[in-house]
PDB file of N, CA and C in Angstrom:
ATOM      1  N   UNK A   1       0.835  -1.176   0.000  1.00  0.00           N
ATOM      2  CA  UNK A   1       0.000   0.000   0.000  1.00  0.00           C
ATOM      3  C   UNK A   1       0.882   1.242   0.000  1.00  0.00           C
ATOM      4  N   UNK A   2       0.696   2.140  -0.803  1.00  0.00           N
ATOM      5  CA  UNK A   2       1.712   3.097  -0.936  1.00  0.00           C
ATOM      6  C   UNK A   2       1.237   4.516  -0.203  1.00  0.00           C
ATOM      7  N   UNK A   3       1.882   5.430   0.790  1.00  0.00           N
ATOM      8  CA  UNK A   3       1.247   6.371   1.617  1.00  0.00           C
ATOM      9  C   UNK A   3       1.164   7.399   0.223  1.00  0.00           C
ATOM     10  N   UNK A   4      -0.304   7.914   0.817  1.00  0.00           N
ATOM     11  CA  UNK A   4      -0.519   8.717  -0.127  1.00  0.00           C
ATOM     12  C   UNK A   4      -0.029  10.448   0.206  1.00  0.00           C
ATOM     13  N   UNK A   5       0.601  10.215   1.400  1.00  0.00           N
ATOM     14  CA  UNK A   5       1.269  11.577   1.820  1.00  0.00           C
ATOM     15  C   UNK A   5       2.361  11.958   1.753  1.00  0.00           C
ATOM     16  N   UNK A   6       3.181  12.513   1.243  1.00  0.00           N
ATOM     17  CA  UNK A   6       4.740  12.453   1.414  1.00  0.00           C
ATOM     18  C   UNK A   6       5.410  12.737   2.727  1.00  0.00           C
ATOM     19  N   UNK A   7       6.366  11.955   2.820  1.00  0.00           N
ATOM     20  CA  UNK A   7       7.060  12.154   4.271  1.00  0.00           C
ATOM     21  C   UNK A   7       6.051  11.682   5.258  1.00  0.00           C
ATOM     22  N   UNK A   8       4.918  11.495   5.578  1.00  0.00           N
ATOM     23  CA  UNK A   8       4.712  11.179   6.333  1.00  0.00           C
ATOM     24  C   UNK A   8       5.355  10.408   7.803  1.00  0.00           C
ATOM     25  N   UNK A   9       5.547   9.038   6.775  1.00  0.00           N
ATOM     26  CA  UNK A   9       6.465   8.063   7.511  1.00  0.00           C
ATOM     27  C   UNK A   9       7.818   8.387   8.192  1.00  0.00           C
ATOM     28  N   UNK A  10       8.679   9.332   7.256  1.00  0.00           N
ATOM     29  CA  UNK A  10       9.845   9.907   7.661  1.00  0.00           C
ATOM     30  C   UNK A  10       9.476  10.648   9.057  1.00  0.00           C
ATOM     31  N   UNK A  11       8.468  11.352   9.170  1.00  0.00           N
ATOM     32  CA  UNK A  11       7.852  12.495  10.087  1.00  0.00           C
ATOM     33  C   UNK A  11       7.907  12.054  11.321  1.00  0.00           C
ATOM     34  N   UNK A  12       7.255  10.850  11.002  1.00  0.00           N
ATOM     35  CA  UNK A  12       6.414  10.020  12.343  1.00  0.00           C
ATOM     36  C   UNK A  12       8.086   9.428  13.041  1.00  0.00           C
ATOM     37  N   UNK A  13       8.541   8.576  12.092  1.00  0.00           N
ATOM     38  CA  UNK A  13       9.939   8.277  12.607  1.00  0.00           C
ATOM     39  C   UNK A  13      11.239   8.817  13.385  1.00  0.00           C
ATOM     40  N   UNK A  14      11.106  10.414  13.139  1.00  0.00           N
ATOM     41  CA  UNK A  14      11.677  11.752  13.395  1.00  0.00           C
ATOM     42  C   UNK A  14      11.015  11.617  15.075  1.00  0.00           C
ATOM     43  N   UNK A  15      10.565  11.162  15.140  1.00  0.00           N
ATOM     44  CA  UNK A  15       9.577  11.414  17.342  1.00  0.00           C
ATOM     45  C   UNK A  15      10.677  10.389  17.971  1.00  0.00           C
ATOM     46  N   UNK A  16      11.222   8.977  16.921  1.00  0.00           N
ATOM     47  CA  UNK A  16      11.068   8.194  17.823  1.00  0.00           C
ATOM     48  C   UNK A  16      12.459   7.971  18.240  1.00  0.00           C
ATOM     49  N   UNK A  17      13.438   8.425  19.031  1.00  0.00           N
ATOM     50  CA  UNK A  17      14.758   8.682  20.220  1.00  0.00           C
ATOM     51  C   UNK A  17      15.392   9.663  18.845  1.00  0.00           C
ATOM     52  N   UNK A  18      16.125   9.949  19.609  1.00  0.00           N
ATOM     53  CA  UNK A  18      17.418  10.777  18.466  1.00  0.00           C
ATOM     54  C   UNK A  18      17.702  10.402  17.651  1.00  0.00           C
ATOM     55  N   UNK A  19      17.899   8.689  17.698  1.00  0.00           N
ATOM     56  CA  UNK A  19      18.357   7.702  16.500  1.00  0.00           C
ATOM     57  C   UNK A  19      17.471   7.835  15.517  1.00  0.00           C
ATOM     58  N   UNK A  20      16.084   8.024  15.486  1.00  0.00           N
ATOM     59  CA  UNK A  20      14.780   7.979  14.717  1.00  0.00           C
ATOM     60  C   UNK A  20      15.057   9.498  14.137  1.00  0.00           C
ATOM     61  N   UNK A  21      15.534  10.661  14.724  1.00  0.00           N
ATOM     62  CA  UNK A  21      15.893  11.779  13.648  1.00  0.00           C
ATOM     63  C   UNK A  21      16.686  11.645  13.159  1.00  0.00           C
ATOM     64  N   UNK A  22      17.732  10.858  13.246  1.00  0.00           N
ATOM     65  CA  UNK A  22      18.849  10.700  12.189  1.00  0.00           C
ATOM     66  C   UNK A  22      18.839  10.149  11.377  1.00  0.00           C
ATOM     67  N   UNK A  23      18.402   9.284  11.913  1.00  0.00           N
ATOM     68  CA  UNK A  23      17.605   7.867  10.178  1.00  0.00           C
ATOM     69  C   UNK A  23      16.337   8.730   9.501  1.00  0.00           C
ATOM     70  N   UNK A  24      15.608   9.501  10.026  1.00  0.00           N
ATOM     71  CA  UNK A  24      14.561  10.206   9.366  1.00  0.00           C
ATOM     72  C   UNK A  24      15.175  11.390   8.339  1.00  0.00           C
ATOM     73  N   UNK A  25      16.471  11.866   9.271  1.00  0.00           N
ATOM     74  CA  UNK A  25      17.424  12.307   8.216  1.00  0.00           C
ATOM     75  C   UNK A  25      17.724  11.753   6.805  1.00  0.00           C
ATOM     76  N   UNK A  26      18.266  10.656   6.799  1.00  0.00           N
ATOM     77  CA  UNK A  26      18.702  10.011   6.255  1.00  0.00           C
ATOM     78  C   UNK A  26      17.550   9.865   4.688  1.00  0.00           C
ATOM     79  N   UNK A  27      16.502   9.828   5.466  1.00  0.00           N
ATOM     80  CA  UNK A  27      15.330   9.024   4.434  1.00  0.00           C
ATOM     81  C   UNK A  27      14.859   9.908   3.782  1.00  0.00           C
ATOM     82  N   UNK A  28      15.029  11.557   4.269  1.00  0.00           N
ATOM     83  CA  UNK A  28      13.991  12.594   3.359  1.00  0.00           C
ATOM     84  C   UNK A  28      15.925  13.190   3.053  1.00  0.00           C
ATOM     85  N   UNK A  29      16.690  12.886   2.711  1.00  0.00           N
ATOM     86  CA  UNK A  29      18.026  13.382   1.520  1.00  0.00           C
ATOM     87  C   UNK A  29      17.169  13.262  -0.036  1.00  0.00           C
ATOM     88  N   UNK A  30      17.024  12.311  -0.252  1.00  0.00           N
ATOM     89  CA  UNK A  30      16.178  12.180  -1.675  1.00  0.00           C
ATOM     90  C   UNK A  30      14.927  11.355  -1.283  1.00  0.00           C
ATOM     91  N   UNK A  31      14.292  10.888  -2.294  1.00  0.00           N
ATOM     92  CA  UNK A  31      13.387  12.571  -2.230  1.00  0.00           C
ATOM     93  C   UNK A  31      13.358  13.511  -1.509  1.00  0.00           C
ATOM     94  N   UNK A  32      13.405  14.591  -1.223  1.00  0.00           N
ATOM     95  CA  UNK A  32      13.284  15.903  -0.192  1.00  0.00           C
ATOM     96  C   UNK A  32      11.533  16.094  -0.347  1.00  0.00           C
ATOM     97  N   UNK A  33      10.766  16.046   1.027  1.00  0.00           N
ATOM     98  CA  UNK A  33       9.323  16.091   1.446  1.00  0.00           C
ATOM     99  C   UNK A  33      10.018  17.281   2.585  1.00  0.00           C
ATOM    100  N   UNK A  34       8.939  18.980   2.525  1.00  0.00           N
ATOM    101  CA  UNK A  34       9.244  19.313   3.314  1.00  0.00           C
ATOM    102  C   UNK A  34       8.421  19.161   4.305  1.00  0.00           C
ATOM    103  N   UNK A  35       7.183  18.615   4.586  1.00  0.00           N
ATOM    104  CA  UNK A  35       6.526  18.307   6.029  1.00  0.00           C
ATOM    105  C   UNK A  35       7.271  17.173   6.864  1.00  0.00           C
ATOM    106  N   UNK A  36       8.510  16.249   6.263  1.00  0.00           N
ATOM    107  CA  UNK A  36       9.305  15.620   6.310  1.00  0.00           C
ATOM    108  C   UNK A  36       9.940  16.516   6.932  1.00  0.00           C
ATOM    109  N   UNK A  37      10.867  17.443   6.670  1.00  0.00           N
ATOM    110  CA  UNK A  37      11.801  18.488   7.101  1.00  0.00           C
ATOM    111  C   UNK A  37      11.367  19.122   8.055  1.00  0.00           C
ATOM    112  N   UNK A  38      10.105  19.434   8.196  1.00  0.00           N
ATOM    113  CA  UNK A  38       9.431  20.674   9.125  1.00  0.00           C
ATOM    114  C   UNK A  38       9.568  19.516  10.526  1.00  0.00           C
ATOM    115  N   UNK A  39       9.070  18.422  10.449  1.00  0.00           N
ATOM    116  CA  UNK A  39       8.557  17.447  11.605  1.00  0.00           C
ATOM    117  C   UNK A  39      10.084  17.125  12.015  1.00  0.00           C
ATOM    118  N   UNK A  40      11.043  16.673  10.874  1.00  0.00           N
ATOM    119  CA  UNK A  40      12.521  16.242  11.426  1.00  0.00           C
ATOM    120  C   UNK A  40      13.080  17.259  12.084  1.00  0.00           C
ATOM    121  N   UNK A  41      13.065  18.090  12.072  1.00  0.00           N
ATOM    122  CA  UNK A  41      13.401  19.751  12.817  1.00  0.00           C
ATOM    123  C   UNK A  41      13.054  19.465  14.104  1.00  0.00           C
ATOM    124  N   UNK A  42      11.505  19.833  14.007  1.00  0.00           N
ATOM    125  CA  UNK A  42      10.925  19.585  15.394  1.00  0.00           C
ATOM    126  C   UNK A  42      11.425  18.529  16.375  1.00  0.00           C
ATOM    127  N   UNK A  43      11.350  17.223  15.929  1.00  0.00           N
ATOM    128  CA  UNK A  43      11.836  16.334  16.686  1.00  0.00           C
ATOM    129  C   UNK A  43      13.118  16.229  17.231  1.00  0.00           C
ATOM    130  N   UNK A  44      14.280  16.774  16.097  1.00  0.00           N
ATOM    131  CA  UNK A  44      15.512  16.751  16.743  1.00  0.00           C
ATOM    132  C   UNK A  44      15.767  17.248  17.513  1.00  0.00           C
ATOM    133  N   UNK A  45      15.188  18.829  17.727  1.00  0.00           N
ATOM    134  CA  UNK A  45      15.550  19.656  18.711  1.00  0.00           C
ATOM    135  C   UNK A  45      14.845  19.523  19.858  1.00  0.00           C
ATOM    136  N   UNK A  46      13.753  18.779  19.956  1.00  0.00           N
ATOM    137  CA  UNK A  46      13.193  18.119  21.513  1.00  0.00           C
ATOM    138  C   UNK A  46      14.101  17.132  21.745  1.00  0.00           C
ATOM    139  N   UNK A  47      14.768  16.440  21.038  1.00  0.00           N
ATOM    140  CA  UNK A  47      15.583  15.298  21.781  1.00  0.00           C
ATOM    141  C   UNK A  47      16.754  15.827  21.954  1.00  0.00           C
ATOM    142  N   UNK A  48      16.978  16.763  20.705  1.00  0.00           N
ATOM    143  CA  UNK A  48      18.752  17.335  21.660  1.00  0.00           C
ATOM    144  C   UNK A  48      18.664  18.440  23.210  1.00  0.00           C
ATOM    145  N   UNK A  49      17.574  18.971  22.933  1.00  0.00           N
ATOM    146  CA  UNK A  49      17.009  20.141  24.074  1.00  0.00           C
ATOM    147  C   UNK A  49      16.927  18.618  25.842  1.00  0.00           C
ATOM    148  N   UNK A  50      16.058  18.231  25.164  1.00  0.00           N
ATOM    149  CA  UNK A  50      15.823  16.929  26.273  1.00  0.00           C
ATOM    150  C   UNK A  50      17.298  16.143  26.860  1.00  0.00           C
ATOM    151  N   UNK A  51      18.419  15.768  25.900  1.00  0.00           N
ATOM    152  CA  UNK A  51      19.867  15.634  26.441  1.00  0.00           C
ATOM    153  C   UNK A  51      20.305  16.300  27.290  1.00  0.00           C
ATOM    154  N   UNK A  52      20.058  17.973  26.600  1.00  0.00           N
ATOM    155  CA  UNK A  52      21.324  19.081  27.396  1.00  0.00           C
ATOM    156  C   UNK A  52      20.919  18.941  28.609  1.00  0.00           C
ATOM    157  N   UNK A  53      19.627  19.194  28.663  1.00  0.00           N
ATOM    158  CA  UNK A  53      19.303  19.766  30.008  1.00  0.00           C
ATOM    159  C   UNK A  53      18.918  18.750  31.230  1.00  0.00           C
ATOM    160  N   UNK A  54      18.948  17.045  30.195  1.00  0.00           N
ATOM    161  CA  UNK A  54      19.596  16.168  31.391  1.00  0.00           C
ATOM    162  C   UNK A  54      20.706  16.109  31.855  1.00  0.00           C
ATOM    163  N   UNK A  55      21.753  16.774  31.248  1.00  0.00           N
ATOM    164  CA  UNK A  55      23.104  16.348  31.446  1.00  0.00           C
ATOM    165  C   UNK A  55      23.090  17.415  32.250  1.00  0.00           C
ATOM    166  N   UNK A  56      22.844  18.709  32.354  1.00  0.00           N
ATOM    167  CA  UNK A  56      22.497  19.576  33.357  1.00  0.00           C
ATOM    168  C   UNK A  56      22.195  19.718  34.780  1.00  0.00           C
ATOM    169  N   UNK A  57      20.687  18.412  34.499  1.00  0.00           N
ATOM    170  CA  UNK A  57      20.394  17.922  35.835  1.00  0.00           C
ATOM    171  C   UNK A  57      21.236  17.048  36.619  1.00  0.00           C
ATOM    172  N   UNK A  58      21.591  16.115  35.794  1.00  0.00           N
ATOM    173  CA  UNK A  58      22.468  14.983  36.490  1.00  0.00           C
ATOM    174  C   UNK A  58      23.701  15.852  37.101  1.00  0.00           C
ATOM    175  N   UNK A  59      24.199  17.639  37.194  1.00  0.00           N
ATOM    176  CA  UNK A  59      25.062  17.807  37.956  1.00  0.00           C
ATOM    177  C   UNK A  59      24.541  18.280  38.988  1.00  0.00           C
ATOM    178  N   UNK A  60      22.899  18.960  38.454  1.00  0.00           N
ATOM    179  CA  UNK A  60      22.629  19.873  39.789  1.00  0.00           C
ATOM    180  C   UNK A  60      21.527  19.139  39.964  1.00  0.00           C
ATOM    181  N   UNK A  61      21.459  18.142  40.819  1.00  0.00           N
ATOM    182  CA  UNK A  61      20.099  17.040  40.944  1.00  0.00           C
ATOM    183  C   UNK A  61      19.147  17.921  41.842  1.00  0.00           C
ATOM    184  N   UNK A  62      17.683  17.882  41.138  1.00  0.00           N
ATOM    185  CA  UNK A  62      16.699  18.554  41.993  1.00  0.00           C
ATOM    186  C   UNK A  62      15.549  17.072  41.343  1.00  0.00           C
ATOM    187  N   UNK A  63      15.047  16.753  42.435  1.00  0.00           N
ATOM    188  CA  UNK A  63      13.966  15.860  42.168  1.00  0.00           C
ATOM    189  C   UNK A  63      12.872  16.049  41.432  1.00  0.00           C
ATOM    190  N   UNK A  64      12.524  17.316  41.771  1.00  0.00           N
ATOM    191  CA  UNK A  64      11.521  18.082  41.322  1.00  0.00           C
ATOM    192  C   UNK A  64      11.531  18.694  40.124  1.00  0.00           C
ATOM    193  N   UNK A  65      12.716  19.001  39.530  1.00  0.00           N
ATOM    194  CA  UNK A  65      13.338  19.448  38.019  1.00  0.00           C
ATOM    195  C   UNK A  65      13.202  18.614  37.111  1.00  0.00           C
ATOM    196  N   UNK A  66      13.594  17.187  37.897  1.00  0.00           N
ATOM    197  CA  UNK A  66      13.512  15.475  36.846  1.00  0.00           C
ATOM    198  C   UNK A  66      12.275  15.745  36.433  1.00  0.00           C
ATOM    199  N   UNK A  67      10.954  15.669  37.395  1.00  0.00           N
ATOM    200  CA  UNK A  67       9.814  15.726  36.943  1.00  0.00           C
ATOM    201  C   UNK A  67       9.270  16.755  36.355  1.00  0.00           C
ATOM    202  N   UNK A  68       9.549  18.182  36.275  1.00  0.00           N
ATOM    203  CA  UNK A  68       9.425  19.104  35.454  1.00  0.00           C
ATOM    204  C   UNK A  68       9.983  18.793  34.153  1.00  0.00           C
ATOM    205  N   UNK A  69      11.168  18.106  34.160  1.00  0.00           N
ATOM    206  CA  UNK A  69      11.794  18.301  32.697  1.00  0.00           C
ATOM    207  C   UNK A  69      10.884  16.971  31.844  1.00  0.00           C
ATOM    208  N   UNK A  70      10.559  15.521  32.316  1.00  0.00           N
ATOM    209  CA  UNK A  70      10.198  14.562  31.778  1.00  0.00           C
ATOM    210  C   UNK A  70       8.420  15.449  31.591  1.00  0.00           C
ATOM    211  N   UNK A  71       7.782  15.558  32.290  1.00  0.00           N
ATOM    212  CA  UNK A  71       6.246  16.453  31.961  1.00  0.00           C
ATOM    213  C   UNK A  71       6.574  17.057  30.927  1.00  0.00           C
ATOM    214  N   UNK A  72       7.687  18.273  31.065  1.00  0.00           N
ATOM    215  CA  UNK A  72       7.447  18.917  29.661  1.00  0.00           C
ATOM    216  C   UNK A  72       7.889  18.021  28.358  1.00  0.00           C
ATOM    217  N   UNK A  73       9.125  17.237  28.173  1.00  0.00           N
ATOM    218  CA  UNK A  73       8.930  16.780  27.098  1.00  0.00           C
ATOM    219  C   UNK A  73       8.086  16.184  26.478  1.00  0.00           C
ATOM    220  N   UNK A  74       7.498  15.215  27.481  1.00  0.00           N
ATOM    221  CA  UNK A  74       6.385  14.320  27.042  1.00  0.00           C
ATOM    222  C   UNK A  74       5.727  14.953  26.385  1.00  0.00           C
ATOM    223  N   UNK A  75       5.165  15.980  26.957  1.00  0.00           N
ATOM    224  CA  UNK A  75       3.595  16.772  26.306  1.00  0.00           C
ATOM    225  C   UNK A  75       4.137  17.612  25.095  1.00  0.00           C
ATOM    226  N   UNK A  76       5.609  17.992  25.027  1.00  0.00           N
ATOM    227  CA  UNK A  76       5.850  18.767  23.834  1.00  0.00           C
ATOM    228  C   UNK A  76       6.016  17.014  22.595  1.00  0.00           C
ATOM    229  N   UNK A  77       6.504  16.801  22.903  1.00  0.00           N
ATOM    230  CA  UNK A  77       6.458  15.097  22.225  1.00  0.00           C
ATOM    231  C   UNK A  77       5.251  14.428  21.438  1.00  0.00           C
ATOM    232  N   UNK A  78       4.486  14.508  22.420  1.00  0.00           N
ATOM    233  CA  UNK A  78       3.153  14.506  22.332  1.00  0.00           C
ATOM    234  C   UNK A  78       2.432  14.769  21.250  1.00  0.00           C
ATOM    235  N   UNK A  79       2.479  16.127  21.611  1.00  0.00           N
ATOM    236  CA  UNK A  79       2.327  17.139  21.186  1.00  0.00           C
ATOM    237  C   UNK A  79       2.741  17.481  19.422  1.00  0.00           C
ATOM    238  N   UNK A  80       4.092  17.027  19.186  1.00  0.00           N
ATOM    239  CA  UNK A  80       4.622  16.998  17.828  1.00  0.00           C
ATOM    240  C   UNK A  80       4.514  15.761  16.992  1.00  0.00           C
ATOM    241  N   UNK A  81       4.291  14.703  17.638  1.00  0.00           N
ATOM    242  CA  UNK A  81       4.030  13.536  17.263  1.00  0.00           C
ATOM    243  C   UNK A  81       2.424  13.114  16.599  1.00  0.00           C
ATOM    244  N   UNK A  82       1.702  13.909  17.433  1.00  0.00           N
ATOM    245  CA  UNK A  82       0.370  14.074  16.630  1.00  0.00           C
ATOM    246  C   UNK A  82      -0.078  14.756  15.950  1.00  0.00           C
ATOM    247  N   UNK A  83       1.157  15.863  15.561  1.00  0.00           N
ATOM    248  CA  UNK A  83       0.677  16.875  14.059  1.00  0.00           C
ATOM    249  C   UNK A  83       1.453  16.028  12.934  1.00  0.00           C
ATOM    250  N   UNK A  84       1.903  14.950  13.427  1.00  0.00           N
ATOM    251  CA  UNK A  84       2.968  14.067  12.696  1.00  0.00           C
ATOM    252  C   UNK A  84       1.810  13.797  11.964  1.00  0.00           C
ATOM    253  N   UNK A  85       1.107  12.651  13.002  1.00  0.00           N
ATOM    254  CA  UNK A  85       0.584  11.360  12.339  1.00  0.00           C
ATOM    255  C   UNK A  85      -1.544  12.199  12.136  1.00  0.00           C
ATOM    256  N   UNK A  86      -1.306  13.306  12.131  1.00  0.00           N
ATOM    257  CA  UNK A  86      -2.635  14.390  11.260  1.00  0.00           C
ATOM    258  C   UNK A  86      -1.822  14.797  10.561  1.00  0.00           C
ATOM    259  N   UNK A  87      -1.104  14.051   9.972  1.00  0.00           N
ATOM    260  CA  UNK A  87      -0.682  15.558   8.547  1.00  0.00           C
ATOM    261  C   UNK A  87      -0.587  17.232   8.548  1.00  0.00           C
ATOM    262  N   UNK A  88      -0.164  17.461   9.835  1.00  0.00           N
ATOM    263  CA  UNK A  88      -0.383  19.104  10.161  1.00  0.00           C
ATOM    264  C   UNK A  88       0.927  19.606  10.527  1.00  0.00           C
ATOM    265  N   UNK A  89       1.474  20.546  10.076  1.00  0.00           N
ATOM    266  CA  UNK A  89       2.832  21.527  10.352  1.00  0.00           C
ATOM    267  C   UNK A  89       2.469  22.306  11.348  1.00  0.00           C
ATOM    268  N   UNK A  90       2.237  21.826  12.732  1.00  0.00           N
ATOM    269  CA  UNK A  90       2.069  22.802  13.472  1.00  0.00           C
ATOM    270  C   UNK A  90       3.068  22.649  14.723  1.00  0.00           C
ATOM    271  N   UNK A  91       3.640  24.029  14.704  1.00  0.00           N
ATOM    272  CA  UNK A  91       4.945  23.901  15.699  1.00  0.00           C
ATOM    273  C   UNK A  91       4.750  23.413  17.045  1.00  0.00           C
ATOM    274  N   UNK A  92       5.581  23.395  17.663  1.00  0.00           N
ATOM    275  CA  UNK A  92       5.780  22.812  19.114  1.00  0.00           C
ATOM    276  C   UNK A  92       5.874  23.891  19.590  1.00  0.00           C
ATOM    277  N   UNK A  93       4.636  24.265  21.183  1.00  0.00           N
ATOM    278  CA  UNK A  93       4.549  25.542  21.811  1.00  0.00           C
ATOM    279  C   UNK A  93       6.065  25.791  22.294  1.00  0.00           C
ATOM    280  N   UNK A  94       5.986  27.279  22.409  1.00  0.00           N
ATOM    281  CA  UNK A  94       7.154  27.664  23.067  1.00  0.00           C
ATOM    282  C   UNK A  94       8.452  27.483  22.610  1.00  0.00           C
ATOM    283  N   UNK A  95       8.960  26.794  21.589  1.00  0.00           N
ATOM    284  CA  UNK A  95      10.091  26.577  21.318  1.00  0.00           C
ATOM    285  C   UNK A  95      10.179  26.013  19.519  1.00  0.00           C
ATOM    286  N   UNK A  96       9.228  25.744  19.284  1.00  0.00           N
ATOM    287  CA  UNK A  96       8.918  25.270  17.766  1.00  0.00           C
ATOM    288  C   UNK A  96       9.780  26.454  17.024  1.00  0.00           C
ATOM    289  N   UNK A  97       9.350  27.406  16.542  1.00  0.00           N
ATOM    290  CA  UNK A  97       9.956  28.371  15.649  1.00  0.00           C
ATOM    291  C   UNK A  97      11.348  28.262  15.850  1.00  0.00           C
ATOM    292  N   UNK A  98      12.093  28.436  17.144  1.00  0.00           N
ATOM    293  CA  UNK A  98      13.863  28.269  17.291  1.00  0.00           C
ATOM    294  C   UNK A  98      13.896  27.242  16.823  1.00  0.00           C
ATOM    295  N   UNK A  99      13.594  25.809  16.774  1.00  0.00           N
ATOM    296  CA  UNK A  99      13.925  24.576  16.102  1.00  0.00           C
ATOM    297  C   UNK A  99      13.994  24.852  14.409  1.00  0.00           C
ATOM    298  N   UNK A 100      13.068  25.621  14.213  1.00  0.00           N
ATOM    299  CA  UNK A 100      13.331  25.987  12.563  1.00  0.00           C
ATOM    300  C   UNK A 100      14.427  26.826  11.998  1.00  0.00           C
ATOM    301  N   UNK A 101      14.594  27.920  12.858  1.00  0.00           N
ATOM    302  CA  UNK A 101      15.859  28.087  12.703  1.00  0.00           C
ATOM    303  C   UNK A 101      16.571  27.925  13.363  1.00  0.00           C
ATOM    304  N   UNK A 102      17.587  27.167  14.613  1.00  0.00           N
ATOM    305  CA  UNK A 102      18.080  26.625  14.499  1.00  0.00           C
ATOM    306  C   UNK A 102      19.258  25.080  13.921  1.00  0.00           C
ATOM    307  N   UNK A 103      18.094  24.684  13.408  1.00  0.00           N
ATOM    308  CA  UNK A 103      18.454  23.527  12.668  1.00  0.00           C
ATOM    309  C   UNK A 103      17.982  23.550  10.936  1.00  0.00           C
ATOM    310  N   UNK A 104      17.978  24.826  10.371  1.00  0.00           N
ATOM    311  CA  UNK A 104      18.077  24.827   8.778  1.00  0.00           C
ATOM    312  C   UNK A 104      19.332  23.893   8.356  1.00  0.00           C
ATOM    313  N   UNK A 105      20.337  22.988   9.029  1.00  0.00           N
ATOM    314  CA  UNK A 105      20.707  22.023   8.181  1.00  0.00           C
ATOM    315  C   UNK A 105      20.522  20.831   7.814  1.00  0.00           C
ATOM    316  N   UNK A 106      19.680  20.487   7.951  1.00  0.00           N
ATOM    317  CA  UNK A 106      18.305  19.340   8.422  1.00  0.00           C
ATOM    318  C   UNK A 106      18.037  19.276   6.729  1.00  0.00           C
ATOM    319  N   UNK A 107      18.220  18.371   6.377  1.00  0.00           N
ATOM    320  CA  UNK A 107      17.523  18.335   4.858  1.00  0.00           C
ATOM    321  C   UNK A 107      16.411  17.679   4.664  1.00  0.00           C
TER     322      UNK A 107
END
């Protein structure tokens, strides 16, 4: 059965760990789909944003920060993962637009 959306699949794949944006990388080089691009954006920069600021915590441990930081990703995750799989370009609150430009090398 062939998706009748482009990128889709790439999109959806882009949510799933860091490894899933890099291989989602990988998959929208050729053909280039930009709702492919828009979603691989998004995703990378919740999982690289989600690294830093564990590696952050793990020096300055607050219990209460762990659970602030895992709440927010989830729901921004969430959140980007289901404009994935609706076919919708809609950014991730609060931080969506810096992911676009930040990461214009995202093909």
């Amino acid at each position: 059965m062939e998706d009748k959306k482009p990128g889709r699949t790439t999109a959806i794949i882009a949510y799933f760990t860091i490894v899933g944006s890099l291989i989602a990388m990988s998959m929208n080089s050729e053909p280039r789909h930009p709702f492919a691009r828009f979603h691989t954006r998004q995703a990378f920069g919740l999982h690289v944003c989600f690294l830093g600021f564990s590696l952050f915590l793990s020096v300055w441990f607050n219990q209460y920060a762990w659970y602030g930081l895992y709440i927010a990703y989830i729901t921004l995750w969430f959140y980007g993962f289901l404009a994935a799989i609706g076919y919708r370009e809609q950014l991730v609150p609060l931080v969506g637009t810096y992911f676009q430009k930040w990461f214009k090398f995202i093909p």
